[in-house]
mmCIF file of C-alpha atoms and ligand atoms in Angstrom:
data_model
loop_
_atom_site.group_PDB
_atom_site.id
_atom_site.type_symbol
_atom_site.label_atom_id
_atom_site.label_comp_id
_atom_site.label_asym_id
_atom_site.label_seq_id
_atom_site.Cartn_x
_atom_site.Cartn_y
_atom_site.Cartn_z
ATOM 1 C CA MET A 14 14.458 -11.635 -31.352
ATOM 2 C CA ALA A 15 16.176 -13.739 -28.754
ATOM 3 C CA LEU A 16 14.218 -16.408 -26.958
ATOM 4 C CA LEU A 17 15.503 -17.441 -23.547
ATOM 5 C CA GLU A 18 15.250 -20.899 -22.053
ATOM 6 C CA ILE A 19 12.531 -21.121 -19.397
ATOM 7 C CA LEU A 20 13.575 -23.198 -16.383
ATOM 8 C CA HIS A 21 11.139 -25.828 -15.165
ATOM 9 C CA TYR A 22 10.328 -27.125 -11.681
ATOM 10 C CA PRO A 23 12.176 -28.773 -9.878
ATOM 11 C CA GLU A 24 15.149 -26.662 -11.087
ATOM 12 C CA PRO A 25 16.847 -25.421 -7.843
ATOM 13 C CA LEU A 26 17.390 -21.853 -9.174
ATOM 14 C CA LEU A 27 13.612 -21.334 -8.998
ATOM 15 C CA LYS A 28 13.824 -21.651 -5.191
ATOM 16 C CA LYS A 29 16.407 -18.862 -4.763
ATOM 17 C CA THR A 30 15.783 -15.293 -3.648
ATOM 18 C CA SER A 31 16.652 -12.716 -6.308
ATOM 19 C CA VAL A 32 18.720 -9.593 -5.603
ATOM 20 C CA PRO A 33 17.646 -5.989 -6.301
ATOM 21 C CA VAL A 34 18.578 -4.379 -9.610
ATOM 22 C CA THR A 35 20.934 -1.424 -9.019
ATOM 23 C CA VAL A 36 22.171 -0.699 -12.551
ATOM 24 C CA PHE A 37 19.766 0.538 -15.242
ATOM 25 C CA ASP A 38 21.798 -0.083 -18.371
ATOM 26 C CA ASP A 39 21.657 -1.631 -21.853
ATOM 27 C CA GLU A 40 22.045 -5.089 -20.349
ATOM 28 C CA LEU A 41 18.815 -4.612 -18.349
ATOM 29 C CA ARG A 42 17.004 -3.248 -21.422
ATOM 30 C CA GLN A 43 18.180 -6.234 -23.471
ATOM 31 C CA LEU A 44 17.010 -8.642 -20.750
ATOM 32 C CA ALA A 45 13.623 -6.863 -20.748
ATOM 33 C CA LYS A 46 13.259 -7.227 -24.499
ATOM 34 C CA ASP A 47 14.344 -10.868 -24.534
ATOM 35 C CA MET A 48 12.034 -11.729 -21.620
ATOM 36 C CA ALA A 49 9.067 -10.047 -23.343
ATOM 37 C CA ASP A 50 9.800 -11.975 -26.568
ATOM 38 C CA THR A 51 10.072 -15.208 -24.569
ATOM 39 C CA MET A 52 6.801 -14.514 -22.701
ATOM 40 C CA TYR A 53 4.852 -13.784 -25.913
ATOM 41 C CA ASP A 54 6.343 -16.812 -27.638
ATOM 42 C CA ALA A 55 5.451 -19.216 -24.777
ATOM 43 C CA PRO A 56 2.731 -17.771 -24.645
ATOM 44 C CA GLY A 57 2.223 -16.462 -21.115
ATOM 45 C CA VAL A 58 0.972 -13.348 -19.319
ATOM 46 C CA GLY A 59 3.994 -12.918 -17.051
ATOM 47 C CA LEU A 60 7.629 -13.913 -16.663
ATOM 48 C CA ALA A 61 10.083 -13.309 -13.817
ATOM 49 C CA ALA A 62 13.854 -13.081 -14.357
ATOM 50 C CA PRO A 63 14.698 -16.162 -12.210
ATOM 51 C CA GLN A 64 12.560 -18.236 -14.599
ATOM 52 C CA VAL A 65 15.203 -17.580 -17.262
ATOM 53 C CA GLY A 66 18.053 -18.160 -14.792
ATOM 54 C CA VAL A 67 18.707 -14.504 -13.901
ATOM 55 C CA LEU A 68 18.439 -13.943 -10.133
ATOM 56 C CA LYS A 69 17.442 -10.258 -10.341
ATOM 57 C CA ARG A 70 14.277 -8.599 -9.084
ATOM 58 C CA PHE A 71 12.704 -7.972 -12.454
ATOM 59 C CA ILE A 72 9.387 -9.054 -13.984
ATOM 60 C CA VAL A 73 7.573 -8.653 -17.291
ATOM 61 C CA MET A 74 3.778 -8.838 -17.610
ATOM 62 C CA ASP A 75 1.121 -8.407 -20.272
ATOM 63 C CA CYS A 76 -2.338 -9.586 -19.331
ATOM 64 C CA SER A 77 -3.607 -8.743 -22.836
ATOM 65 C CA THR A 78 -1.107 -11.273 -24.322
ATOM 66 C CA GLY A 79 0.098 -8.686 -26.818
ATOM 67 C CA GLU A 80 -3.308 -7.285 -27.831
ATOM 68 C CA GLU A 81 -2.828 -3.926 -26.079
ATOM 69 C CA PRO A 82 0.661 -2.363 -26.404
ATOM 70 C CA ASP A 83 0.056 -0.289 -23.244
ATOM 71 C CA ASP A 84 -0.474 -3.442 -21.172
ATOM 72 C CA LEU A 85 3.180 -4.497 -21.431
ATOM 73 C CA ILE A 86 4.707 -3.767 -18.020
ATOM 74 C CA PHE A 87 8.391 -3.953 -17.113
ATOM 75 C CA ALA A 88 8.692 -3.822 -13.337
ATOM 76 C CA VAL A 89 12.120 -3.493 -11.734
ATOM 77 C CA ASN A 90 12.389 -4.158 -7.976
ATOM 78 C CA PRO A 91 8.605 -4.548 -7.655
ATOM 79 C CA GLU A 92 6.962 -4.724 -4.240
ATOM 80 C CA ILE A 93 3.399 -4.826 -3.020
ATOM 81 C CA VAL A 94 2.741 -1.849 -0.753
ATOM 82 C CA ALA A 95 -1.008 -2.367 -0.223
ATOM 83 C CA ARG A 96 -3.407 -5.264 -0.617
ATOM 84 C CA GLU A 97 -7.138 -5.657 -0.194
ATOM 85 C CA GLY A 98 -9.825 -8.328 -0.468
ATOM 86 C CA ASP A 99 -9.611 -11.979 -1.406
ATOM 87 C CA ALA A 100 -9.612 -13.690 -4.765
ATOM 88 C CA VAL A 101 -9.309 -17.300 -5.853
ATOM 89 C CA GLU A 102 -8.237 -17.880 -9.434
ATOM 90 C CA GLU A 103 -6.888 -20.826 -11.349
ATOM 91 C CA GLU A 104 -3.192 -20.262 -11.968
ATOM 92 C CA GLY A 105 -0.576 -21.864 -14.118
ATOM 93 C CA CYS A 106 3.108 -21.116 -14.605
ATOM 94 C CA LEU A 107 5.514 -21.369 -17.527
ATOM 95 C CA SER A 108 7.931 -23.082 -15.117
ATOM 96 C CA VAL A 109 5.346 -25.728 -14.153
ATOM 97 C CA PRO A 110 3.954 -26.708 -17.563
ATOM 98 C CA GLY A 111 0.743 -28.701 -17.716
ATOM 99 C CA PHE A 112 -0.383 -28.025 -14.140
ATOM 100 C CA PHE A 113 -3.103 -25.625 -12.957
ATOM 101 C CA ALA A 114 -4.593 -24.993 -9.521
ATOM 102 C CA ASN A 115 -6.796 -22.545 -7.620
ATOM 103 C CA ILE A 116 -4.721 -20.218 -5.436
ATOM 104 C CA ASN A 117 -5.839 -17.704 -2.769
ATOM 105 C CA ARG A 118 -4.554 -14.177 -3.338
ATOM 106 C CA ALA A 119 -5.455 -10.586 -2.543
ATOM 107 C CA ALA A 120 -8.073 -9.211 -4.965
ATOM 108 C CA GLN A 121 -6.458 -5.762 -5.294
ATOM 109 C CA VAL A 122 -2.876 -4.690 -4.889
ATOM 110 C CA ARG A 123 -0.777 -1.570 -5.194
ATOM 111 C CA MET A 124 2.643 -2.252 -6.711
ATOM 112 C CA ARG A 125 5.603 0.078 -6.264
ATOM 113 C CA TYR A 126 8.361 -0.512 -8.815
ATOM 114 C CA GLN A 127 10.941 1.144 -11.017
ATOM 115 C CA ASP A 128 10.816 1.428 -14.783
ATOM 116 C CA LEU A 129 13.768 0.609 -17.026
ATOM 117 C CA ALA A 130 15.159 4.131 -16.499
ATOM 118 C CA GLY A 131 15.037 3.782 -12.700
ATOM 119 C CA ASN A 132 12.025 6.046 -12.089
ATOM 120 C CA THR A 133 9.859 4.948 -9.170
ATOM 121 C CA LEU A 134 6.203 4.376 -10.062
ATOM 122 C CA GLU A 135 3.078 2.998 -8.404
ATOM 123 C CA ARG A 136 0.242 1.132 -9.992
ATOM 124 C CA ASP A 137 -3.088 -0.107 -8.633
ATOM 125 C CA ALA A 138 -4.314 -3.391 -10.034
ATOM 126 C CA ASP A 139 -7.260 -5.738 -9.743
ATOM 127 C CA GLY A 140 -8.504 -8.743 -11.698
ATOM 128 C CA LEU A 141 -5.988 -10.811 -13.619
ATOM 129 C CA LEU A 142 -3.225 -8.200 -13.337
ATOM 130 C CA ALA A 143 -3.426 -8.227 -9.518
ATOM 131 C CA ILE A 144 -3.058 -12.022 -9.524
ATOM 132 C CA CYS A 145 -0.230 -11.840 -12.028
ATOM 133 C CA ILE A 146 1.702 -9.243 -9.969
ATOM 134 C CA GLN A 147 1.488 -11.438 -6.850
ATOM 135 C CA HIS A 148 2.456 -14.582 -8.782
ATOM 136 C CA GLU A 149 5.471 -12.932 -10.455
ATOM 137 C CA ILE A 150 6.763 -11.215 -7.302
ATOM 138 C CA ASP A 151 6.554 -14.609 -5.563
ATOM 139 C CA HIS A 152 9.071 -15.892 -8.133
ATOM 140 C CA LEU A 153 11.566 -13.244 -6.946
ATOM 141 C CA ASP A 154 11.354 -14.767 -3.465
ATOM 142 C CA GLY A 155 11.749 -18.325 -4.717
ATOM 143 C CA VAL A 156 8.060 -19.135 -4.281
ATOM 144 C CA LEU A 157 6.094 -21.029 -6.938
ATOM 145 C CA PHE A 158 2.293 -21.076 -7.029
ATOM 146 C CA VAL A 159 2.359 -24.751 -6.079
ATOM 147 C CA ASP A 160 4.106 -23.740 -2.829
ATOM 148 C CA ARG A 161 0.844 -21.994 -1.894
ATOM 149 C CA LEU A 162 -1.202 -25.196 -2.100
ATOM 150 C CA SER A 163 -2.233 -26.984 1.090
ATOM 151 C CA PRO A 164 0.353 -29.594 2.205
ATOM 152 C CA LEU A 165 -1.878 -32.430 0.973
ATOM 153 C CA LYS A 166 -2.519 -30.893 -2.452
ATOM 154 C CA ARG A 167 1.139 -30.007 -2.744
ATOM 155 C CA SER A 168 2.307 -33.552 -2.155
ATOM 156 C CA MET A 169 -0.302 -34.773 -4.673
ATOM 157 C CA PHE A 170 1.022 -32.250 -7.182
ATOM 158 C CA ARG A 171 4.618 -33.315 -6.599
ATOM 159 C CA LYS A 172 3.812 -36.988 -7.154
ATOM 160 C CA LYS A 173 1.779 -36.331 -10.281
ATOM 161 C CA TYR A 174 4.258 -33.857 -11.743
ATOM 162 C CA LEU A 175 7.388 -35.952 -11.130
ATOM 163 C CA LYS A 176 5.626 -38.973 -12.624
ATOM 164 C CA MET A 177 4.789 -36.898 -15.700
ATOM 165 C CA LEU A 178 8.423 -35.762 -15.987
ATOM 166 C CA LYS A 179 9.630 -39.350 -15.757
ATOM 167 C CA GLU A 180 7.207 -40.474 -18.445
ATOM 168 C CA ARG A 181 8.358 -37.635 -20.673
ATOM 169 C CA GLU A 182 12.023 -38.586 -20.157
ATOM 170 C CA GLN A 183 11.289 -42.206 -20.981
ATOM 171 C CA ALA A 184 9.420 -41.149 -24.122
ATOM 172 C CA ASP A 185 12.386 -38.975 -25.131
ATOM 173 C CA ALA A 186 14.828 -41.831 -24.545
ATOM 174 C CA THR A 187 13.065 -44.267 -26.859
HETATM 175 NI NI1 LIG B 208 5.111 -18.419 -12.816
#
């Protein structure tokens, strides 16, 4: 089991747009396995490749946090092809540890993606999985959930978060 390092805000790589996956090889399968291990270890319900420093359009999700083997989803080149309704849920992110906020999303989505063999699939989702799909695909476009806050809440977040980082650094230095 290989655990990957999860990058934290304000790491600049998290703001980059990832490129499509074109090769479905052992390297991709290894990345998938390592990202799943890293997600379960964190623990989290989703992880996008740029969060481990790989700028490829690839995400891993498991809203059951390992309870249901069928809930583990590897989605290559995922895109949302339909969305419906509104939902507001409290979100967090492994790249923004210790911070949670309510974010507006679509309540239901249809995701088109490829599996690890390159087959194109579609999946309808609601509830937590729908939120997770939107959150993880955002990562592939360099968007963090805190970027979806209102400008005022976002600047409050930034202040609070950077202060927390500074305090942590000072604690580490002593
Ligand atoms: Ni995230």
